[in-house]
Every structure is written in C-alpha cells, then in structure tokens.
XYZ file of C-alpha atoms in Angstrom:
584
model
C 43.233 -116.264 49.306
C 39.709 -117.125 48.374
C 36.843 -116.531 51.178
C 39.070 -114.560 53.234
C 41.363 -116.866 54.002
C 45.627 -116.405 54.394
C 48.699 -118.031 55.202
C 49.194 -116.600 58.772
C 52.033 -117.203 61.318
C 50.908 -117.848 64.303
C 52.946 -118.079 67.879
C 53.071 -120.868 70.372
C 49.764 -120.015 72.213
C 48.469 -120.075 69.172
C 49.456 -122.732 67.707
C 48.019 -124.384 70.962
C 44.844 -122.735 70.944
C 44.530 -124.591 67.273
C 45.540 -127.814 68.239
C 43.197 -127.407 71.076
C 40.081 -126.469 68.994
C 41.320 -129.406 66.579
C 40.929 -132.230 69.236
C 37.227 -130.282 70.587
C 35.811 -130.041 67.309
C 36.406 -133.446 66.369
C 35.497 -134.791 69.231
C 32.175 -132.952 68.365
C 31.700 -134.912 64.829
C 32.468 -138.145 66.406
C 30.079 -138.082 69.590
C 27.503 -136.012 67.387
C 27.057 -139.566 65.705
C 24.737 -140.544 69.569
C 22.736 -138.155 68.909
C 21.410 -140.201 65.517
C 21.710 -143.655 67.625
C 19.384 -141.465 70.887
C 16.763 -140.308 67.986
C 16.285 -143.959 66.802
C 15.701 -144.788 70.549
C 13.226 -142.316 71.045
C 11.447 -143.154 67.950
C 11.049 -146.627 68.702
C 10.260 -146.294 72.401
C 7.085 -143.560 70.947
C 6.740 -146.249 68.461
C 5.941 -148.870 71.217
C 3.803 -146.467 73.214
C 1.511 -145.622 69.351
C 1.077 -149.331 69.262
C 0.095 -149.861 72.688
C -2.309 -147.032 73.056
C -4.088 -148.099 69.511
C -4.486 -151.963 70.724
C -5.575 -151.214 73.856
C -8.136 -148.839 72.327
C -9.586 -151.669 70.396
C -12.504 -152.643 72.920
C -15.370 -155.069 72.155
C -18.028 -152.275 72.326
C -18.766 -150.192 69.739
C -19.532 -147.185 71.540
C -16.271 -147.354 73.471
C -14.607 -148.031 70.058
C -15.751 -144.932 68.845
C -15.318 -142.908 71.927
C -11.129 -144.365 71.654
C -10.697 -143.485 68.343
C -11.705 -139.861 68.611
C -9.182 -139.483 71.421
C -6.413 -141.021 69.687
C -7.166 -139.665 66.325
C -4.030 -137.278 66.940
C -1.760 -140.469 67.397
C -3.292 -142.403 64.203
C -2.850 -139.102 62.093
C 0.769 -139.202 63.267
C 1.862 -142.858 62.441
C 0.314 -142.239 58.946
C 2.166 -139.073 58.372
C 5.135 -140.742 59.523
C 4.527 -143.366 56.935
C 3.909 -140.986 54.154
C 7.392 -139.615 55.235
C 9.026 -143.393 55.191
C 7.657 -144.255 52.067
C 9.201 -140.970 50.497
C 12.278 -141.707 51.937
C 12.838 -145.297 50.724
C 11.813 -144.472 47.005
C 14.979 -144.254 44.888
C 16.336 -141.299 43.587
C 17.337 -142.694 39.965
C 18.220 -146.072 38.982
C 21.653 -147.399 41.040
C 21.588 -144.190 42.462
C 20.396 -144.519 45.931
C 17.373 -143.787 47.959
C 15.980 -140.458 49.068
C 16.653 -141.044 52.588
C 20.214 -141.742 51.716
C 20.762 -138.719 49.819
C 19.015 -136.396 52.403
C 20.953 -138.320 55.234
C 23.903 -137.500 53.586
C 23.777 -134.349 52.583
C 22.530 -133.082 56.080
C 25.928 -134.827 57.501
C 28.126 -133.298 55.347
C 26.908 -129.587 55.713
C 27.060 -130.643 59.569
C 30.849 -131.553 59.197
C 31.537 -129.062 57.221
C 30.234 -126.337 59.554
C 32.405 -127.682 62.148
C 35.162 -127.927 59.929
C 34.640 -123.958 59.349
C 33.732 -122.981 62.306
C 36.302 -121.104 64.696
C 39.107 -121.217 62.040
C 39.013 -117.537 61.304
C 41.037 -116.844 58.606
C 43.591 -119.426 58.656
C 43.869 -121.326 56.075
C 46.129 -124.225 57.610
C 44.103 -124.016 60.304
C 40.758 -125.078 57.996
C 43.457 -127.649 56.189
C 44.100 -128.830 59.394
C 40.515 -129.043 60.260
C 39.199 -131.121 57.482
C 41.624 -133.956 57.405
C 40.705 -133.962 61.237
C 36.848 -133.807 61.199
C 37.276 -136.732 58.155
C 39.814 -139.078 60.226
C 36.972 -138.562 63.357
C 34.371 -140.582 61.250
C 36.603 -143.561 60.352
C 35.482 -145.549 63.540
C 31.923 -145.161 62.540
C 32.526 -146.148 59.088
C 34.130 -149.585 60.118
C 31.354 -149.817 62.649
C 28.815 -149.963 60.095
C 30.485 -152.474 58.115
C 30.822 -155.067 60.845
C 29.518 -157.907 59.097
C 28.604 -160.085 62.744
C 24.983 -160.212 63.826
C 26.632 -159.051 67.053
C 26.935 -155.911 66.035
C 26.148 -153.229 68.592
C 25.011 -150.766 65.529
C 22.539 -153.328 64.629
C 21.447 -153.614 67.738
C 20.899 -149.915 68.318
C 19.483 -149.198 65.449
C 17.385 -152.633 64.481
C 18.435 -152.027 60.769
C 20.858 -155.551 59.439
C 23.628 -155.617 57.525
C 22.861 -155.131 53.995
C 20.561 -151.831 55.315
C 23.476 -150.567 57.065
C 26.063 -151.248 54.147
C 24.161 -148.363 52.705
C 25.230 -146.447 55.138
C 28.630 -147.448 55.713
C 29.061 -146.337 51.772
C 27.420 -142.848 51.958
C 30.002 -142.162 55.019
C 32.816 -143.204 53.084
C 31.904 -140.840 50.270
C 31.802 -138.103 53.116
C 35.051 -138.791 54.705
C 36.807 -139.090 50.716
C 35.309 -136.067 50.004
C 36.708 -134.182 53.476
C 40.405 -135.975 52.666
C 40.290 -134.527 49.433
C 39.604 -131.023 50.129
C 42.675 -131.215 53.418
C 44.249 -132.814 50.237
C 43.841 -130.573 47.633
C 44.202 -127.279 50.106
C 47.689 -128.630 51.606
C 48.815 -129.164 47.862
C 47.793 -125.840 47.360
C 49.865 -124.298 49.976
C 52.700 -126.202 48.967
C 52.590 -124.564 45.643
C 51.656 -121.057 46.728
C 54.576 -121.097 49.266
C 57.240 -122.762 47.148
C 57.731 -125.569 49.861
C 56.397 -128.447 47.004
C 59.623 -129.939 46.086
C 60.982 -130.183 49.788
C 58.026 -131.419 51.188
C 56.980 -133.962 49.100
C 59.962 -135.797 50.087
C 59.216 -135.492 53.647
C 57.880 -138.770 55.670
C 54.258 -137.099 56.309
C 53.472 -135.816 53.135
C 54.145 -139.108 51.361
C 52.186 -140.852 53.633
C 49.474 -138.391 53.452
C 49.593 -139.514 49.536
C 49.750 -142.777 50.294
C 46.530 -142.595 52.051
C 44.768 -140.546 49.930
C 45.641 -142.970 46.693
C 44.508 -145.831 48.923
C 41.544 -144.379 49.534
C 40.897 -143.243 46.041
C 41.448 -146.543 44.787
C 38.865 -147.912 47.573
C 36.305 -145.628 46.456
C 37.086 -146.091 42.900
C 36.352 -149.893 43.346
C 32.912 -149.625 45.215
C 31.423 -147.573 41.903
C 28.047 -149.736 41.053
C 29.086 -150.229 37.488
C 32.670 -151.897 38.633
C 30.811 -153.517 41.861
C 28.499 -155.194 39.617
C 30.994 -155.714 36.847
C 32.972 -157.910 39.535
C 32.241 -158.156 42.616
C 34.517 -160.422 43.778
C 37.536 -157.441 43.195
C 35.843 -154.572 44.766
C 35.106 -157.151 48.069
C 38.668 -158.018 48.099
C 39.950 -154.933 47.159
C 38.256 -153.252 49.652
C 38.805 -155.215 52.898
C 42.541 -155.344 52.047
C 42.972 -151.927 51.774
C 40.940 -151.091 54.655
C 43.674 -152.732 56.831
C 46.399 -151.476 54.705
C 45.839 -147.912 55.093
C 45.803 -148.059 58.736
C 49.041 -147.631 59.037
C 50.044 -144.634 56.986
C 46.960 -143.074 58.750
C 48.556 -143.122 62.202
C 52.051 -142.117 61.367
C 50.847 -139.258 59.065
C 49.602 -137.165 61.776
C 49.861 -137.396 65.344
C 46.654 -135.692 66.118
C 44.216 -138.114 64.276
C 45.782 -141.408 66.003
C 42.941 -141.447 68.971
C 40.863 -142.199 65.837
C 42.811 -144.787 64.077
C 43.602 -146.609 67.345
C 39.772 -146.733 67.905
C 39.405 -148.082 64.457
C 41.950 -150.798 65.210
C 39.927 -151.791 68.398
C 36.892 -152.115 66.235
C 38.849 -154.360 64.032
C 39.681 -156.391 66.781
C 36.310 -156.529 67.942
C 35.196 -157.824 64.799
C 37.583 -160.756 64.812
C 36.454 -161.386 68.369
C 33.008 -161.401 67.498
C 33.523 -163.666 64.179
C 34.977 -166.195 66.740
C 30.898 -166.512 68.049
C 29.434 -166.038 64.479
C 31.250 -168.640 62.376
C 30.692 -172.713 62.582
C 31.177 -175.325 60.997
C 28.671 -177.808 60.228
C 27.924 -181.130 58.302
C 25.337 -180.708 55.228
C 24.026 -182.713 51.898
C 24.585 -179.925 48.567
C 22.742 -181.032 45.160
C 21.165 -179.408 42.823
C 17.138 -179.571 42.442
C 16.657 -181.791 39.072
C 15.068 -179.817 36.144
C 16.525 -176.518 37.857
C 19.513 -174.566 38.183
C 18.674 -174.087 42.088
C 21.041 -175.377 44.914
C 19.794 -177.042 47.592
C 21.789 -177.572 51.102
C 20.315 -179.213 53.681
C 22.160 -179.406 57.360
C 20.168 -181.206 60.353
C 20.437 -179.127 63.722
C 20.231 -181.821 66.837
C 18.750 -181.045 69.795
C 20.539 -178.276 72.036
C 21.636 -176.402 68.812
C 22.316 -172.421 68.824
C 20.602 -172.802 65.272
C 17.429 -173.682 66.392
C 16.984 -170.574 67.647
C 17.156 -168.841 64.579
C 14.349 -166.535 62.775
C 12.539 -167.399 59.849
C 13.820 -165.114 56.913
C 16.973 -165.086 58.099
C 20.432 -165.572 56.157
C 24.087 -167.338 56.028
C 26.999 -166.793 54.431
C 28.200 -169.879 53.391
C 31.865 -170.650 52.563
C 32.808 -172.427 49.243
C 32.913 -176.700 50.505
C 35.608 -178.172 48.853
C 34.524 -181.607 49.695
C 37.538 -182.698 51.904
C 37.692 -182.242 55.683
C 38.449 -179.001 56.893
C 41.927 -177.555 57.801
C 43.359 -174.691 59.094
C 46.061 -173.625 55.869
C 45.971 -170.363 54.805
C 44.363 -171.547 51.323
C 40.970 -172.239 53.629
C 41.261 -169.256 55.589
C 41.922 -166.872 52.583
C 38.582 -168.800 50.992
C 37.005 -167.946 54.007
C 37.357 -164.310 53.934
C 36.591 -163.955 49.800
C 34.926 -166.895 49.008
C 31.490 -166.952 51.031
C 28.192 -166.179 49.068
C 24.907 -164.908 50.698
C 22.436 -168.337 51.495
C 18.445 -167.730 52.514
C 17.369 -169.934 55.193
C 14.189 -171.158 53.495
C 13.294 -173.429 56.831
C 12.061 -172.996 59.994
C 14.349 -174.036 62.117
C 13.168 -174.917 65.051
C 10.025 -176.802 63.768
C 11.862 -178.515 61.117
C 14.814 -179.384 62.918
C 17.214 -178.661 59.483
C 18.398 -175.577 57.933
C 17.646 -175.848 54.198
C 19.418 -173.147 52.296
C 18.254 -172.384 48.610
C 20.566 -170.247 46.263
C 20.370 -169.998 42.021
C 23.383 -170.551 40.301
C 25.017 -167.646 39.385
C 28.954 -167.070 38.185
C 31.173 -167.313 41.056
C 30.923 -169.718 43.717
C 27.192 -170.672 43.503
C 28.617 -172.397 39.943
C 31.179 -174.215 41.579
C 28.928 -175.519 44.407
C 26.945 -177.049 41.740
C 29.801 -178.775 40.151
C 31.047 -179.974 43.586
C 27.124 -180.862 43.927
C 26.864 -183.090 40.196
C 30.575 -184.373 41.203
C 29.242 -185.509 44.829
C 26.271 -187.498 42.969
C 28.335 -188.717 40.531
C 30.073 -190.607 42.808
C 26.668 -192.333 44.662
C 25.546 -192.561 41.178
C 22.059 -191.516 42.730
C 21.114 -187.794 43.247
C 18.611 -189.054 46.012
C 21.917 -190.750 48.583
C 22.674 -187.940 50.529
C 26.577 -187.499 50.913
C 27.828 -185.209 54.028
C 30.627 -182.517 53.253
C 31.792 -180.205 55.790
C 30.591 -176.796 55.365
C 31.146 -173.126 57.184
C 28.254 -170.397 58.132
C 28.469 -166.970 59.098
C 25.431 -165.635 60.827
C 22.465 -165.800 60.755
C 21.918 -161.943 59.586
C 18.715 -160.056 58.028
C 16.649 -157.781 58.772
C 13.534 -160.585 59.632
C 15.214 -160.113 63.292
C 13.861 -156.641 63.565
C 10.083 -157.526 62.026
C 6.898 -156.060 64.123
C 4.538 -158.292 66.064
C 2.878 -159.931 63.341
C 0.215 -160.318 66.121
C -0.764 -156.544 65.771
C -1.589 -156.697 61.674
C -5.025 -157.763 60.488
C -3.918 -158.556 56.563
C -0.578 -159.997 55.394
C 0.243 -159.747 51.744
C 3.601 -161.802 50.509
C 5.237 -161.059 47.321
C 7.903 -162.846 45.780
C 9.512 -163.261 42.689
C 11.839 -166.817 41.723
C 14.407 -167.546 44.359
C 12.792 -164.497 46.635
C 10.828 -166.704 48.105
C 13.151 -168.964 50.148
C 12.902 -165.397 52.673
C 9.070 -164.996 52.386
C 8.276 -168.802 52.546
C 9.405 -169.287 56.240
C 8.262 -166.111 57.380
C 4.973 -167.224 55.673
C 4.851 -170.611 57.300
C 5.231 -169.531 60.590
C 2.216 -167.457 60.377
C 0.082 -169.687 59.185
C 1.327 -172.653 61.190
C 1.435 -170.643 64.275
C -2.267 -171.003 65.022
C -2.918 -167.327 64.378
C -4.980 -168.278 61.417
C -7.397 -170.296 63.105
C -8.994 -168.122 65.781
C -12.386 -166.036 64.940
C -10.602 -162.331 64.149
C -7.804 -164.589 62.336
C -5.588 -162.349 59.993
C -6.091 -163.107 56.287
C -2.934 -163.756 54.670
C -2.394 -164.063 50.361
C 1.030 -165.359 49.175
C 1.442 -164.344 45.609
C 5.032 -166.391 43.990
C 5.880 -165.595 40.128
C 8.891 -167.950 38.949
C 9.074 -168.867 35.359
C 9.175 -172.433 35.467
C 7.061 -174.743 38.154
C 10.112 -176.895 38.867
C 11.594 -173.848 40.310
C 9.429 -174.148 43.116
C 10.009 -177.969 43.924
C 12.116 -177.136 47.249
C 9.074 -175.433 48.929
C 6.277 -178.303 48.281
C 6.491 -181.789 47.979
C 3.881 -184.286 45.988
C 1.039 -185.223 47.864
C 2.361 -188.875 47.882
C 5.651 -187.401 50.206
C 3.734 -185.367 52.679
C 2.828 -187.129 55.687
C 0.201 -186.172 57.913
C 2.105 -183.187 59.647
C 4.236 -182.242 56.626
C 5.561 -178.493 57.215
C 2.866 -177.488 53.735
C 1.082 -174.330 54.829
C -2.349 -174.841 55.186
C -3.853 -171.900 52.580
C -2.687 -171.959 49.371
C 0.311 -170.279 47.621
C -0.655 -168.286 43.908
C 2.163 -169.710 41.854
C 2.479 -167.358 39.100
C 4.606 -169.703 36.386
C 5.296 -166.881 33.451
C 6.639 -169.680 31.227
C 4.943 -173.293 31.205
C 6.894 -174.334 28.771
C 10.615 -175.159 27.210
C 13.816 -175.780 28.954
C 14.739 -172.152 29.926
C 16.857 -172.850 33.065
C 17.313 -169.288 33.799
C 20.692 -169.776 33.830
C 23.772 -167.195 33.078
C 24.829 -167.333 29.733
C 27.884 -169.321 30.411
C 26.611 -171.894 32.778
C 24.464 -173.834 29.843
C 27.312 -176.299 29.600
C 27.015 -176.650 33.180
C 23.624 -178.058 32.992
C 23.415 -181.655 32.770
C 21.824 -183.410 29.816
C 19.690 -185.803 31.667
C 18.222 -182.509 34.045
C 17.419 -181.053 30.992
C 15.556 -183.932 28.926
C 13.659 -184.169 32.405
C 12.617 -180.954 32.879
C 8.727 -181.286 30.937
C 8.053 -184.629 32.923
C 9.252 -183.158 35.850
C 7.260 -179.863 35.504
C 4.131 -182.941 34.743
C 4.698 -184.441 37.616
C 4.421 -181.355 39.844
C 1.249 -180.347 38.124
C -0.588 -183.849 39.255
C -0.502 -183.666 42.903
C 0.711 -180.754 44.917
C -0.718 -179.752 48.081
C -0.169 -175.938 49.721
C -0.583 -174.657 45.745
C -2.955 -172.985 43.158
C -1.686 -172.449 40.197
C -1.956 -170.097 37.334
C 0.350 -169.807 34.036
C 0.007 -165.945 33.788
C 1.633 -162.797 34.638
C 0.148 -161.649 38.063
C -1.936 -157.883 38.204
C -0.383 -157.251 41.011
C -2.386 -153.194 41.311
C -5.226 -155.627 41.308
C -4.421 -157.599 43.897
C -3.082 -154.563 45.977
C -6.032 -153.129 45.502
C -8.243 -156.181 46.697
C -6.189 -156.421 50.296
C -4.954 -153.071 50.802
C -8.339 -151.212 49.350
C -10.188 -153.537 51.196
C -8.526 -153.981 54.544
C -9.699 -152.919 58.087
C -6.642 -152.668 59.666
C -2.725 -152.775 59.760
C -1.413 -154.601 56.444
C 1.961 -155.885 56.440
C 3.445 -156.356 52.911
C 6.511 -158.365 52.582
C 8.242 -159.017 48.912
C 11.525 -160.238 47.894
C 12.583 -160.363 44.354
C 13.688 -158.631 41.042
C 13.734 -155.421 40.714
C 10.862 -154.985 38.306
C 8.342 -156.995 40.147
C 9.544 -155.145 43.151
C 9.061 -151.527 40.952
C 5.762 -152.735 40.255
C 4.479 -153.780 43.675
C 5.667 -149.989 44.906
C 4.206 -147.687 42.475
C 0.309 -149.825 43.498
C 1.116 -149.622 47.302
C 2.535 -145.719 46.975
C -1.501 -144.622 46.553
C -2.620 -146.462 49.296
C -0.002 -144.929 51.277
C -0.646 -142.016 50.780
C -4.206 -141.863 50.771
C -3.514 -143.051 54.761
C -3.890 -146.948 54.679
C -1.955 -148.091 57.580
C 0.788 -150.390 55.732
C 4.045 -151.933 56.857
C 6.146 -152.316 53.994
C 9.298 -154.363 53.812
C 11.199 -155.177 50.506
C 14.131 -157.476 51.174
C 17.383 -157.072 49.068
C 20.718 -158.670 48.880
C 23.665 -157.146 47.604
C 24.934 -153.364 46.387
C-alpha cells in the first residue's frame, strides 16, 4: 500500500494496544483544544499588565514622562508589533474567502490532527482508518460549542470573542472534521475493495450508518457554501440545525469507541436548551416603519427592575417574527421560533433611555413581513403616530460591544458607519459623549462620520429641534452625515419589495427629507461622498495617543476605511480597530 502502509492481522494484545492508543490519542486532540482557551488567558492577563504599566507611566512631569517611556519602550514596541500581527491577521484572504487568521488557524490545526492521527500507527493501515474517524469524532463537542448561540456561552466567555466571531470558527472546524471523515471514509472504502469484503459489508449495520453519516455531513457542508448561504439563507440555517441533531444518532451506534464524544455533544445540546431557557423573553413592543424609509422601527419600554437595563450599548437581539396575536405555545410558534428570528441592533441605551429601540432595513425574509404586519397594525389606528402593542420574543443580547476596552484609556475615537450600521455605533457613541468624559480638560476628541444615501434614513437617531426637550438623549458634538443622494425616491429597497412601499411614504419622502434639513440638532451635514484617507489621516496622523476606530457597514466603505488605517498601522500608531459584521 501507499506510504508503507498494509493490511496486517494483528492478535488480541494487539488489537488492545490499538484500541488503547485510539482512546489516548484522541483524548489528546480534544484536551489539546485548553491549550488555545490557556493562550487567550495569558494574552489578556499580559494585555492588562501592558495597559497598566503604560497608564501608570503617564505622570504629570515631563522629566518623569520621559524617564517612563525609555523604560517601557520594550513593552510599547511589543503592543505595536502585536498589532501589526492583528491587523495581518484580520485582512481577508480573497473575497468570501476568509481571513488570514482563519486560514493560518486552520491549517496549523489540521497538520496538528493529522500528526496525531499518524503518529504511533506504524504500518497499519486500519489502524490509521481507525485513527482518523476517531481524532475527527473527538472535535465534534468543540464544534457545537462554538455554535452555541446564548450569550451564556462559556466559549465566549473564555475567549471574549461573540457569536458571529466565533461562527467563523465553528465553520473552519467543521471543514476539519469533514475533511478527517472523509479520508476514514474513503480509506475504509478502499479496504473494502482491496479485500473483496465490499458487497458483504455494505449491508452490515455499521457500515451503512457510517454512510449515513458521512452523506449527512456532506449535505451539511454542502449547504454552508457562501454562494448557497447567501443564495438562501433561510435553507442552509434550517438545514443545518436539523441535521446536526439528526446525525447524532447514527454517530453513536456506528462505532462504539467514538460515543464518549457524541454523548458529550448531546450534553452540550442540552446545555444549550438550558441556557436558552435564561436567554429568551418575551416582551410587549410598538413595530412601524419610519415614513419616507424602508427602515423598521421597534420600540419596547423596560420598567424599572428590568434584566434589560443592564444591557451594553452596541449590543444585539434576535427577534422572532410577531404575528400580531397573543402568544401560544403550538408547535407552529415554536418551529417560528427556531427559523424565523432575524438579527435586531439595539440602537438605545438602555439604561438611560429606559426603552430598547431596535432598527433593522427591510430586506426579503422576515424583515418584509414585519413591515407588512407594521403598515397592517397602522392601518387599523388609521394613524402611524398611535402606538399599538404586539407581543414580541428576544434572544440575547449578543455582540461583541461586551468585550470593548476601557474607552477611558484612548485619547481619540473615530466612528464610521455606513446606512443602517449605525444603529451599533450610535449608542456606543452616545455613551461616550454623554458620559461626561468629554467635558474634563484632557477630554478625548471623538468624530462620528455616517454616509446613508438619503437623510430620512437617519430620522430614528435625531429628532427636530421642536421634539427635543431640554435633556433629549442628542449627543452633544455633532454627527458628519454623509447623504450620497439628496435627491429622488430611491428607498434602497430589494428589488421586489417596491410594491411593498406605500404610495403616500413615497410622495412624502422630498418634504420629509425638507423637513429634516430645517431644524436638526446633534447634525452637520454634507451631500458628498466622504474622503475617508483624509479624515484618517487628520485623527490617526495627528493623534497623541491610543485611537479607537469603530465602523459598521458595507463592505466597500468598510474596504475603504482599512486600506487608510493599514499605513498607520504599520508605521506604529497605536490603534484599536473594530469592524462589526453580521452574518456569513
């Protein structure tokens, strides 16, 4: 056989001594999985002692100033090579293809599974066989870890990344572990042909589960391709949450020596339901859609005592589809539950503003039939200004705003965002500049730069001057509203959701967008494209300190804003950069 190896017979004792090295080395692959989780704690605990060491080194004296920096030069060369490294890592390889960091993460934990799947088996072939299904069945815990979609998750936790960061994750492992099936796959159909045992064991009860699995799995991975993600989402999400429960069981009764695994993977899914007992409620909230736009608008008051109030700005929901009616518990609601929810930005601060307003465009899908139920709901008032109450269902709160730095520590804050992209930056903006932190002597300067292409689309963030009261949640500097077209009653919305649009919105749209243009407070305006190298250059160039840049938004503008930080980067400016993204 190729490599060296043969089909050997092998005695008892050594037929023990394989099962025994089957069990140890993929024990090895699963536990070797801490040692990724210890190196994140290490990083951040050096990470906390970098930050503590530079800010206490920041003395009122010159001459002491001086003196500090020369002694932790070492420590500031560090965090900006580190940086350089980050940045590298987080560019993308190709379009749809990935980041760096992805593709080197992955490739180092295959060749590390693969040398254990190698390792020790001499020249037995059934024994490698053997080895790889084993090694691949030893991940599958991990991989359903990482897809926990609770913001109890203990991977989160560990590892400070959120849900839609960790997705990545969770997909490169499940190429791995469909890669490692198909070689124990392909090398056991091998043997079956070599050895003439094909036709009488592919009758047998473990071999046709063993296909069963591997078609389940084939399909799976089949149906998380961009092109057919993208195409529909809605199949690959249900596709691939019922087959991840499905194939359990052909798992465990293929092979008796992978069922530690698949019983741990069954206590993870019972964990998740457990934990999706704390993360879902259900709340009481006004839905409409913002006149002249194709934006929804949901707005749910929290009362005093509420869990919600607790929540970060930036953070998100996943809302299920209202229907309008009280809830129940049929299996029609709970099957909506599980494949009808769509991502929601909290675009409030909750505990200031004592509401959660969540802002979503309509898109195919659900968002389309929200605004239906909205324009049916207002029908009914025959006013869209009488709020009517539906019952409505959240999952969450999730993002990655939970694991921001001290905004304390940075001396410049630059916000980009780009349409609907703002409902995360706008909170996260507020609370800085309603915090107080603006206000003292060695106050942070902060710039907010918004493109959308029509001003309307930014009626949920400011209100006329004659609606503000005298402690109105309006930031106190301005906002650079970028508006890319003044003009005509582009809606932005999908090709098929014109007829969706309601006459009246759209006659209103110019006197609407005239309106907004008299009196707004918490805005300057500009009916241009934004440069946005020049205005990196003018904050980053220019800054004396840490710069945190947040953005949200299409990919172009968010293409654009990387390419004019990457030279500041990497000529050693000292920038946090944190590009928020939704989806796959």
């Amino acid at each position: 056989m190729a490599f060296g190896y043969e089909f050997i017979n092998l005695n008892d004792n050594q037929k023990h001594e394989r099962r025994v090295l089957l069990g140890w080395y993929a024990s090895i692959a699963q536990w070797s999985a801490l040692v990724i989780l210890a190196v994140f704690q290490i990083s951040f605990f050096f990470s906390w002692l970098a930050d503590r060491a530079l800010e206490n080194a920041r003395p009122s004296s010159p001459s002491f100033n001086k003196r500090g920096e020369s002694k932790l030069m070492w420590m500031v060369k560090f965090r900006r090579a580190l940086r350089r490294v980050e940045w590298w890592m987080k560019k993308p390889v190709n379009k749809n293809w990935g980041t760096r960091g992805e593709w080197v993460y992955g490739c180092v934990w295959t060749v590390w599974l693969l040398f254990l799947s190698i390792n020790q088996t001499g020249n037995d072939y059934l024994h490698l066989t053997k080895r790889l299904g084993s090694i691949g069945a030893s991940q599958l815990p991990l991989h359903y870890l990482l897809a926990l979609k609770t913001p109890y998750s203990p991977v989160q936790w560990l590892t400070r990344l959120s849900h839609e960061q960790l997705k990545a994750h969770h997909q490169v492992l499940g190429r791995i572990i469909f890669f490692l099936f198909l070689l124990h796959a392909s090398l056991y159909f091998t043997f079956f042909v070599l050895s003439g045992f094909l036709a009488k064991r592919i009758r047998d009860r473990d071999v046709i589960l063993g296909l069963i699995s591997i078609a389940l799995f084939s399909i799976m991975s089949t149906t998380a391709l961009g092109p057919l993600r993208r195409w529909n989402y809605r199949i690959f999400y249900i596709t691939h949450i019922t087959i991840a429960g499905a194939i359990i069981a052909p798992l465990y009764f293929h092979a008796h020596h992978i069922r530690p695994y698949i019983i741990e993977v069954c206590a993870v899914a019972l964990f998740k339901q457990v934990l999706e007992r704390f993360s879902l409620r259900t709340v009481s909230g006004t839905v409409k859609v913002i006149t002249g736009t194709n934006i929804i608008e949901i707005r749910i008051p929290l009362t005093a005592g509420s869990s919600e109030l607790k929540w970060k700005p930036g953070q998100h929901v996943y809302l299920t589809r209202p229907t309008g009616q009280s809830v129940t518990q049929r299996l029609y609601d709970s099957l909506l539950l599980r494949y009808q929810s769509n991502p929601f930005t909290i675009a409030s601060i909750p505990a200031k503003d004592k509401e959660l307003l969540l802002i979503a465009r309509t898109r195919k899908g659900n968002t389309k039939k929200i605004a239906k139920l909205a324009r049916s709901l207002a029908s009914t008032t025959g006013s869209h200004d009488t709020p009517v109450y539906i019952p409505l269902t959240l999952d969450g709160p999730f993002g990655a705003s939970t694991w921001l730095p001290d905004f304390t520590t940075f001396d410049e804050f630059l916000f980009v965002a780009g349409g609907v992209g703002a409902t995360f930056i706008m909170p996260i903006y507020r609370n800085i500049t309603q915090s107080g932190m603006i206000d003292c002597p060695a106050a942070p300067k902060v710039r907010f730069i918004w493109t959308v292409r029509k001003l309307a689309d930014t009626k949920w963030a400011f209100r006329s001057s004659n609606e503000v009261e005298e402690e109105e949640q309006v930031p106190r500097s301005s906002v650079e509203v970028f508006v890319t077209r003044p003009s005509g009653p582009d809606l932005q919305a999908e090709e098929d959701a014109g007829s969706d649009i309601e006459l009246e919105e759209d006659e209103q749209l110019l006197s609407t967008e005239e309106q907004m243009e008299k009196s707004r407070r918490g805005i300057t305006l500009q009916t241009s494209r934004p440069e946005i190298s020049s205005i990196v250059d003018s904050v980053v160039g220019k800054a004396n300190g840490r710069v945190m840049v947040i953005a949200c938004g299409p990919q172009s503008l968010m293409k654009e804003l990387g390419y004019a930080l990457e030279k500041w980067v990497n000529a050693g400016s000292d920038v946090y950069y944190h590009e928020e993204t939704f989806g796959w």
